[in-house]
Each structure stands twice: as structure tokens, then as C-alpha cells.
Coordinates of C-alpha atoms in Angstrom, one line a residue:
M1 CA 4.1 -29.2 2.6
S2 CA 1.1 -27.0 1.8
E3 CA 0.2 -23.5 2.7
H4 CA -1.9 -24.9 5.6
D5 CA 1.4 -26.2 7.1
V6 CA 2.8 -22.8 7.6
P7 CA 5.4 -21.9 10.2
K8 CA 3.9 -21.4 13.7
R9 CA 6.4 -18.6 14.5
L10 CA 7.8 -15.7 12.5
G11 CA 11.4 -16.9 12.9
K12 CA 11.2 -19.3 10.0
S13 CA 9.6 -16.7 7.8
V14 CA 11.8 -13.6 8.6
G15 CA 13.9 -13.9 5.5
L16 CA 10.8 -14.1 3.3
L17 CA 9.0 -11.3 5.1
M18 CA 12.0 -9.0 4.8
T19 CA 12.1 -9.7 1.1
L20 CA 8.5 -8.7 0.8
V21 CA 9.1 -5.5 2.8
F22 CA 11.9 -4.5 0.4
M23 CA 9.6 -5.4 -2.6
I24 CA 7.0 -3.0 -1.3
V25 CA 9.7 -0.4 -0.7
L26 CA 10.8 -0.8 -4.3
V27 CA 7.3 -0.6 -5.8
G28 CA 6.4 2.3 -3.5
S29 CA 9.6 4.2 -4.5
D30 CA 8.9 3.6 -8.2
E31 CA 5.3 4.9 -7.7
M32 CA 6.3 8.1 -5.8
V33 CA 9.6 9.1 -7.5
L34 CA 8.1 10.3 -10.7
S35 CA 6.6 13.5 -9.3
P36 CA 10.0 15.0 -8.2
I37 CA 11.5 14.3 -11.7
L38 CA 8.6 15.4 -13.9
W39 CA 10.5 18.4 -15.2
Q40 CA 13.3 16.1 -16.3
I41 CA 10.9 13.9 -18.1
S42 CA 9.4 17.0 -19.7
N43 CA 12.7 18.2 -20.9
A44 CA 13.9 14.8 -22.1
F45 CA 10.9 14.2 -24.4
R46 CA 10.1 17.9 -25.1
V47 CA 6.6 17.8 -23.7
S48 CA 5.0 20.1 -21.2
V49 CA 5.0 19.3 -17.5
S50 CA 1.2 18.7 -17.6
Q51 CA 1.7 16.2 -20.4
A52 CA 4.5 14.5 -18.5
A53 CA 2.1 14.2 -15.6
L54 CA 0.1 11.8 -17.7
A55 CA 2.7 9.2 -16.8
V56 CA 1.5 9.4 -13.2
S57 CA -2.1 9.0 -14.3
V58 CA -1.4 6.1 -16.6
Y59 CA 0.5 4.3 -13.9
G60 CA -2.3 4.7 -11.4
L61 CA -4.9 3.6 -13.9
A62 CA -3.0 0.5 -14.8
L63 CA -2.5 -0.4 -11.1
A64 CA -6.1 0.2 -10.2
L65 CA -7.6 -1.8 -13.1
G66 CA -4.9 -4.4 -13.3
A67 CA -4.9 -5.5 -9.6
P68 CA -8.3 -7.3 -9.5
V69 CA -7.8 -8.9 -12.9
L70 CA -4.2 -10.0 -12.6
S71 CA -4.7 -11.2 -9.1
R72 CA -6.5 -14.3 -10.5
I73 CA -3.1 -15.5 -11.5
G74 CA -2.2 -15.9 -7.8
D75 CA -5.4 -17.9 -7.1
R76 CA -4.5 -20.3 -10.0
K77 CA -0.7 -20.5 -9.8
G78 CA 0.0 -19.6 -6.2
A79 CA 1.4 -16.6 -4.4
G80 CA 5.1 -17.2 -5.1
A81 CA 4.6 -17.7 -8.8
A82 CA 2.4 -14.6 -9.1
L83 CA 4.9 -12.5 -7.2
W84 CA 7.7 -13.7 -9.3
L85 CA 5.8 -12.8 -12.5
G86 CA 4.9 -9.4 -11.1
M87 CA 8.6 -8.7 -10.3
A88 CA 9.7 -10.0 -13.7
G89 CA 7.2 -7.5 -15.3
F90 CA 8.6 -4.8 -13.1
V91 CA 12.2 -5.5 -14.3
G92 CA 11.0 -5.3 -18.0
A93 CA 9.0 -2.2 -17.5
S94 CA 11.9 -0.5 -15.6
A95 CA 14.3 -1.3 -18.4
L96 CA 11.8 0.0 -21.0
C97 CA 11.5 3.3 -18.9
A98 CA 15.3 3.6 -18.9
C99 CA 15.6 3.0 -22.7
S100 CA 12.6 4.9 -23.9
T101 CA 13.3 7.0 -27.0
S102 CA 9.9 8.7 -27.2
F103 CA 7.3 9.9 -24.7
L104 CA 4.8 7.4 -26.1
E105 CA 7.2 4.6 -25.2
F106 CA 7.7 6.0 -21.8
L107 CA 3.9 6.1 -21.2
L108 CA 3.7 2.5 -22.3
A109 CA 6.5 1.6 -19.9
R110 CA 4.7 3.3 -17.0
F111 CA 1.5 1.5 -17.9
L112 CA 3.4 -1.8 -17.8
S113 CA 4.9 -0.7 -14.4
G114 CA 1.5 -0.1 -13.1
L115 CA 0.3 -3.5 -14.2
A116 CA 3.3 -5.2 -12.6
A117 CA 2.6 -3.3 -9.4
G118 CA -1.0 -4.4 -9.6
L119 CA 0.2 -8.0 -9.5
T120 CA 3.1 -7.6 -7.1
V121 CA 1.4 -5.8 -4.3
P122 CA -1.6 -8.1 -3.8
S123 CA 0.7 -11.1 -4.2
A124 CA 3.1 -9.8 -1.5
Y125 CA 0.2 -9.3 0.9
A126 CA -1.2 -12.7 0.1
L127 CA 2.1 -14.4 0.5
A128 CA 2.8 -12.7 3.8
G129 CA -0.6 -13.8 5.0
A130 CA 0.1 -17.4 3.9
S131 CA 3.6 -17.6 5.3
V132 CA 2.6 -17.6 9.0
S133 CA -0.1 -19.1 11.1
D134 CA -3.2 -17.0 11.8
E135 CA -2.0 -15.9 15.3
F136 CA 1.0 -14.1 13.7
R137 CA -0.7 -12.8 10.5
G138 CA -1.3 -9.3 11.7
Q139 CA 2.4 -9.0 12.8
A140 CA 3.6 -10.3 9.4
L141 CA 1.4 -8.0 7.4
G142 CA 2.4 -5.1 9.7
W143 CA 6.0 -5.7 8.6
V144 CA 5.0 -5.7 4.9
V145 CA 2.8 -2.6 5.2
S146 CA 5.7 -0.7 6.8
G147 CA 7.4 -1.0 3.4
W148 CA 5.3 1.9 2.2
S149 CA 6.6 4.1 4.9
W150 CA 10.2 3.2 4.3
S151 CA 9.7 3.9 0.6
F152 CA 8.7 7.4 1.6
I153 CA 11.5 7.9 4.2
L154 CA 14.4 6.1 2.4
G155 CA 13.4 4.8 -1.0
V156 CA 12.5 8.0 -2.7
P157 CA 15.5 10.0 -1.3
L158 CA 17.9 7.2 -2.5
A159 CA 16.3 7.1 -5.9
T160 CA 16.5 10.9 -6.3
W161 CA 20.2 10.7 -5.2
V162 CA 20.8 8.2 -8.1
D163 CA 18.9 10.6 -10.4
R164 CA 21.1 13.5 -9.4
A165 CA 24.3 11.5 -9.7
L166 CA 23.6 9.5 -12.8
G167 CA 20.4 10.7 -14.4
W168 CA 16.8 9.4 -14.3
R169 CA 17.5 6.6 -16.9
W170 CA 20.0 5.0 -14.6
M171 CA 17.6 5.4 -11.7
F172 CA 15.1 3.2 -13.5
M173 CA 17.9 0.7 -14.3
A174 CA 18.7 0.6 -10.6
F175 CA 15.1 -0.2 -9.9
G176 CA 15.3 -3.2 -12.3
I177 CA 18.6 -4.4 -10.9
A178 CA 17.2 -4.2 -7.3
A179 CA 14.1 -6.2 -8.5
I180 CA 16.3 -9.0 -9.9
L181 CA 18.2 -9.3 -6.6
L182 CA 15.0 -9.4 -4.7
M183 CA 13.6 -12.1 -7.0
L184 CA 16.7 -14.3 -6.3
F185 CA 16.5 -13.7 -2.6
M186 CA 12.7 -14.5 -2.7
A187 CA 13.5 -17.9 -4.4
W188 CA 16.0 -18.7 -1.6
S189 CA 13.6 -17.6 1.1
L190 CA 10.8 -19.7 -0.2
K191 CA 13.0 -22.7 -0.4
R192 CA 14.3 -22.1 3.2
S193 CA 10.8 -21.6 4.6
H194 CA 9.6 -24.8 2.8
L195 CA 6.5 -22.9 1.5
F196 CA 5.2 -24.1 -1.8
L197 CA 4.6 -21.7 -4.7
T198 CA 1.1 -23.1 -5.3
N199 CA -1.8 -23.1 -2.9
R200 CA -4.7 -24.4 -5.0
A201 CA -4.4 -28.1 -4.3
A202 CA -3.9 -27.5 -0.6
A203 CA -7.1 -25.5 -0.2
Q204 CA -9.2 -27.7 -2.5
V205 CA -11.3 -29.0 0.4
R206 CA -12.3 -25.4 1.4
A207 CA -12.9 -24.1 -2.1
R208 CA -16.6 -24.7 -2.3
S209 CA -17.5 -23.4 1.1
A210 CA -15.2 -20.4 0.7
T211 CA -17.0 -19.3 -2.5
A212 CA -20.5 -20.2 -1.5
D213 CA -20.6 -18.7 1.9
F214 CA -22.7 -15.6 1.6
R215 CA -21.7 -14.3 5.0
R216 CA -18.0 -14.3 4.0
L217 CA -18.8 -12.5 0.7
T218 CA -20.7 -9.9 2.6
G219 CA -17.8 -9.4 5.0
V220 CA -15.3 -9.0 2.2
A221 CA -17.6 -6.4 0.5
A222 CA -18.0 -4.5 3.8
L223 CA -14.2 -4.4 4.4
L224 CA -13.6 -3.3 0.8
I225 CA -16.0 -0.4 1.4
A226 CA -14.2 0.4 4.6
T227 CA -10.9 0.3 2.7
F228 CA -12.2 2.8 0.1
G229 CA -13.6 5.1 2.8
N230 CA -10.4 5.0 4.8
M231 CA -8.2 5.7 1.8
F232 CA -10.5 8.4 0.4
G233 CA -10.4 10.2 3.7
F234 CA -6.7 9.8 4.0
Y235 CA -5.7 10.9 0.5
G236 CA -8.2 13.7 0.5
M237 CA -6.5 15.2 3.5
Y238 CA -2.9 14.2 2.8
A239 CA -2.8 15.6 -0.8
L240 CA -3.8 19.0 0.4
F241 CA -1.8 19.2 3.6
G242 CA 1.1 21.0 2.1
V243 CA -1.0 23.8 0.7
A244 CA -3.0 24.1 4.0
W245 CA 0.2 24.2 6.0
H246 CA 1.6 26.9 3.8
L247 CA -1.5 29.1 4.2
H248 CA -1.7 28.6 8.0
A249 CA 2.0 28.8 8.8
L250 CA 3.5 31.4 6.5
S251 CA 5.8 32.6 9.2
S252 CA 7.1 29.1 10.1
H253 CA 10.5 27.9 9.0
V254 CA 9.3 24.3 9.1
Q255 CA 8.5 22.9 5.6
S256 CA 5.5 20.7 5.0
G257 CA 7.8 18.0 3.7
T258 CA 9.7 17.9 7.0
L259 CA 6.5 17.6 8.9
L260 CA 5.3 14.8 6.7
L261 CA 8.3 12.8 7.7
V262 CA 6.8 12.8 11.2
Y263 CA 3.8 11.1 9.6
G264 CA 6.1 8.6 7.9
I265 CA 7.7 7.7 11.2
G266 CA 4.3 7.2 12.7
F267 CA 3.3 4.9 9.8
A268 CA 6.5 2.8 10.3
T269 CA 5.1 1.7 13.7
S270 CA 3.1 -1.0 12.0
I271 CA 6.1 -3.3 12.7
V272 CA 5.1 -3.0 16.3
T273 CA 1.3 -2.4 16.2
G274 CA 0.8 -5.5 14.0
R275 CA 1.3 -7.6 17.2
W276 CA -1.5 -5.7 18.9
A277 CA -3.8 -6.7 16.0
D278 CA -3.1 -10.4 16.7
R279 CA -3.6 -10.1 20.4
W280 CA -6.7 -7.9 20.6
G281 CA -8.7 -9.2 17.7
R282 CA -8.5 -7.6 14.3
Q283 CA -12.1 -6.8 13.4
R284 CA -12.9 -5.2 16.7
T285 CA -9.7 -3.3 16.8
L286 CA -10.2 -2.1 13.2
V287 CA -13.4 -0.3 14.2
I288 CA -11.7 1.4 17.1
S289 CA -8.7 2.4 14.9
L290 CA -11.0 4.0 12.3
V291 CA -12.9 5.9 15.1
V292 CA -9.6 7.3 16.4
L293 CA -8.6 8.3 12.8
T294 CA -11.9 10.1 12.5
A295 CA -11.0 12.2 15.5
V296 CA -7.5 12.9 14.3
I297 CA -8.7 14.1 10.9
L298 CA -11.2 16.4 12.6
V299 CA -8.5 18.1 14.8
L300 CA -5.8 18.2 12.2
P301 CA -6.7 21.6 10.7
Y302 CA -7.0 23.2 14.1
S303 CA -3.6 21.9 15.4
M304 CA -1.6 23.9 12.8
N305 CA -1.0 26.9 15.1
E306 CA 1.4 24.9 17.3
I307 CA 4.3 23.0 15.8
G308 CA 4.3 20.5 18.8
L309 CA 0.6 19.9 18.4
I310 CA 0.7 19.4 14.7
S311 CA 3.7 17.0 15.1
I312 CA 1.8 14.9 17.6
S313 CA -1.3 14.9 15.3
L314 CA 0.7 13.8 12.3
F315 CA 2.5 11.0 14.2
A316 CA -0.8 9.8 15.5
W317 CA -2.3 10.0 12.0
G318 CA 0.5 7.9 10.6
A319 CA 0.5 5.4 13.4
F320 CA -3.3 4.7 13.3
Q321 CA -3.3 4.8 9.5
S322 CA -0.7 2.1 9.3
F323 CA -2.5 0.2 12.1
T324 CA -5.8 0.4 10.1
V325 CA -4.1 -0.7 6.8
T326 CA -2.5 -3.7 8.7
L327 CA -5.9 -4.6 10.2
L328 CA -7.7 -4.3 6.8
T329 CA -5.1 -6.5 5.0
A330 CA -5.0 -9.1 7.7
S331 CA -8.8 -9.3 8.0
L332 CA -9.3 -9.6 4.3
S333 CA -6.5 -12.2 4.1
E334 CA -8.3 -14.6 6.4
Y335 CA -11.7 -14.7 4.6
S336 CA -10.7 -17.2 1.9
E337 CA -7.4 -19.0 1.4
V338 CA -8.2 -20.2 -2.1
H339 CA -9.3 -16.7 -3.2
R340 CA -6.9 -14.7 -1.1
H341 CA -5.1 -13.2 -4.1
Q342 CA -8.2 -12.1 -5.8
I343 CA -9.5 -10.5 -2.6
M344 CA -6.2 -8.6 -2.1
G345 CA -6.5 -7.6 -5.8
W346 CA -9.8 -5.9 -5.1
Y347 CA -8.3 -4.4 -2.0
S348 CA -5.7 -2.7 -4.3
F349 CA -8.4 -1.6 -6.6
A350 CA -10.4 0.0 -3.8
T351 CA -7.2 1.7 -2.5
N352 CA -6.2 3.1 -5.9
M353 CA -9.7 4.3 -6.8
A354 CA -9.6 6.3 -3.5
V355 CA -6.1 7.6 -4.4
T356 CA -7.6 8.9 -7.7
L357 CA -10.9 10.3 -6.5
G358 CA -10.0 11.6 -3.0
P359 CA -7.5 14.4 -4.0
A360 CA -9.6 15.4 -7.0
V361 CA -12.9 15.7 -5.1
M362 CA -11.4 17.2 -2.0
G363 CA -9.2 19.6 -4.0
W364 CA -12.4 21.0 -5.6
L365 CA -14.0 21.4 -2.2
D366 CA -10.9 22.9 -0.7
V367 CA -10.9 25.8 -3.2
R368 CA -14.5 26.6 -2.3
A369 CA -14.8 25.8 1.4
G370 CA -11.3 25.5 2.9
Y371 CA -9.3 22.7 4.6
A372 CA -11.4 22.6 7.7
T373 CA -14.5 21.7 5.6
V374 CA -12.4 19.1 3.8
A375 CA -11.5 17.6 7.2
M376 CA -15.1 17.4 8.2
I377 CA -16.1 15.6 5.0
C378 CA -13.1 13.2 5.2
A379 CA -13.8 12.5 8.9
A380 CA -17.5 11.7 8.0
I381 CA -16.3 9.3 5.3
T382 CA -13.8 7.7 7.7
A383 CA -16.6 7.3 10.3
A384 CA -18.7 5.6 7.7
A385 CA -15.8 3.3 7.0
S386 CA -15.8 2.4 10.7
G387 CA -19.5 1.5 10.4
S388 CA -18.8 -0.7 7.4
A389 CA -15.9 -2.4 9.4
W390 CA -18.4 -3.0 12.3
L391 CA -20.8 -4.7 9.9
A392 CA -17.9 -6.8 8.6
S393 CA -17.0 -7.9 12.2
K394 CA -20.4 -9.6 12.3
T395 CA -19.4 -11.9 9.4
A396 CA -15.8 -12.5 10.5
P397 CA -14.6 -16.0 9.8
H398 CA -13.7 -18.2 12.8
N399 CA -10.8 -20.4 11.8

């Protein structure tokens, strides 16, 4: 059986999709957990907190640069093999984090963790897209995308609990053990769903047309630009929300972290909204979703005076952000089966470059012009992303 002979319903792929969800939860938790424990890393290796923060930067750099390069492995060896290799690298890097005896070793371990994530995340998206027929692809990717939300809601709190109980070294060991269990379950799920690890032979007939079709390449480029714009606007606003809330609501007893949980709950709705993407048409719905996000970003700074209004705004922000991410991944996934992994690798690159640049640029602007101005610029960039998505809709593949 080839990847063209995929299950026509989600039922046969539920085990595999849930495994992919938990892999994203694990990778997301590993990515986000370092910030709360920076002071422990600083004390353990006798470096300043600012020096310890280099571990965050090194991880992000490895993920951003590694994703488009390492994703070629998926195109050559198949989604399952690439994902297996990525998770194996994650196990090794987590063990090295736990056993590091110097800060240099720890930085190397975080760099390797970033490379492993750069291979794991695109492979998880690609395998989710390949594990179901086109009519269920949005729903499948909606499940996988929700893993980022659950890493924020459950993964990081559980990891910090292990850290408080046993220490940060055992926390990284727990990450490695969880990865091994997920690798074993993935092998069982792949066997149960009868999906081969390799996809190259099955897509050989389409290889030439997929690479030579200029319209498809144009559509991929337009969607990658839309991805960068969406993520730049999101992270530019998200990174500064805590500071803005503190300044606008000094008398409120509600902490920004509590409010951001409302955003996380909204983001988790991708499990449901992925179905809408399949029913309504992904490319057209993507444009509408980005337009709605533009409006939400614009009103966000002005909704901080009322706790109910800011809660509704944050929930809507999370819901439409997850809907947009689901639509982007599903739309990119359908452009080329033989190069699906490489396309998703560039998707991860665009995302992580926005993660790096968005907070830095908008943080500089926030100091000089305020959060409302930041919202205007981020909304304009998101609106431009909707225009790029509209251009991509003109080149959408018809399978």
C-alpha cells in the first residue's frame, strides 16, 4: 500500500494522529519550558541569567535553520522514517541536557534539541497530511496543531511540576523517556494503519509535474509569505501582551498568565475547526480567517478595560489563530506529495524566523510608540498576509 492508498476516514488513523498530537505536545513543552527555569540553569552552571538565555536563542536558531535542510530527509526516506529519526535525536539531546556538566555542553544539547525539533515538527505535519484522504486533511492537521495549545495548557505545567519535585535534570530525562514511548507507539500505529514509511516510489509519477509546475511553486511561496506575516503579527503582539496588560490593568487581580490560558483554550478549538476547513474550502477560508485576525489584533489593546471583553478577544484570537495555522499547514500539504516534507520544513523556517523577528522589532516599537501602535503595525502585516493568501488561492492545486 502506498501513501496514495490512505484511509478514507479518520477512524483508521486515530491512533497515529493522537501519537502525532502528543509528539507536538512534547516538542512544544521542551521548547517553552526553558524560560521558567532559566534561573536554575544559571545557578547550576554559574552563569548570568542573560547568558543562560542563550540556550533559548540557540534552540530557536537550530530549529529555524535546521527545518528546511533536514526536511529533505523526509522527501527521500519518507515521513515515518524522518519522524523516527527526529524523535531519536530528541531522546539523545534530552539525555545530553540532563547529563551536561558544563554550560557549553548544555548549549550544544539545546542546539541538538532544536535540530531534532526542526525534523520532527515538519515530519509530523507531513505524516498527518499523508495519513488521511484530502477531504479529511484539515481535520487531521487540526488535531496535530492543537498539540501546541496542549503543551501550553498541560505540558509546561507538568514539566515544571517534575522540575520542582525532582529537579530540572530529571525533567529532561522524563522528556526523553516520553519520546521513547511515543516512538514505540508510532511504530505500532503505522503498522496498524498500513501506511508505509516511504513515499517516494508511490509519488514517482507525479514527481516531474510537481516540481516543474510554476503555478504550484508560486502558490507555495505566497503561502510561506502569508505564514511569516501571520506569525510575525501574532508573536509581535503575544510577546508584549503581559507588559501591556500590567500597564493597563494595574488595579486588576487577574494575572496576564491566567488570561493567556483563555487564549490557549481558544487555540485548542482547532480539533473542531479543522472540520470547517475541509467543508468550506481551505484557501478561501484562510483569507477570511486572516481578515478576522486583523480585526481582532486591532481591537485587542482597546479591550483591556473590561475583563469580559478582553477574555472574549483572547478566545477569538486563539480560535482564529489555530484555524489559520491549520489552514496554512493543510493548504501547503496538498501542493506536492513528493516534496511535502521540504515544503513543511520551509513552513517551520518561516514560522521560527517570525518568532525571532516579531518580538524583537515590535518590542523596540512598543517602547517608543506603545502597544496600540504595535497592534496597528501587526494588523497591517496580518492584512498583507491575507492578501498573499488570496494570491495563493489563485494557484491552489485541484486534486
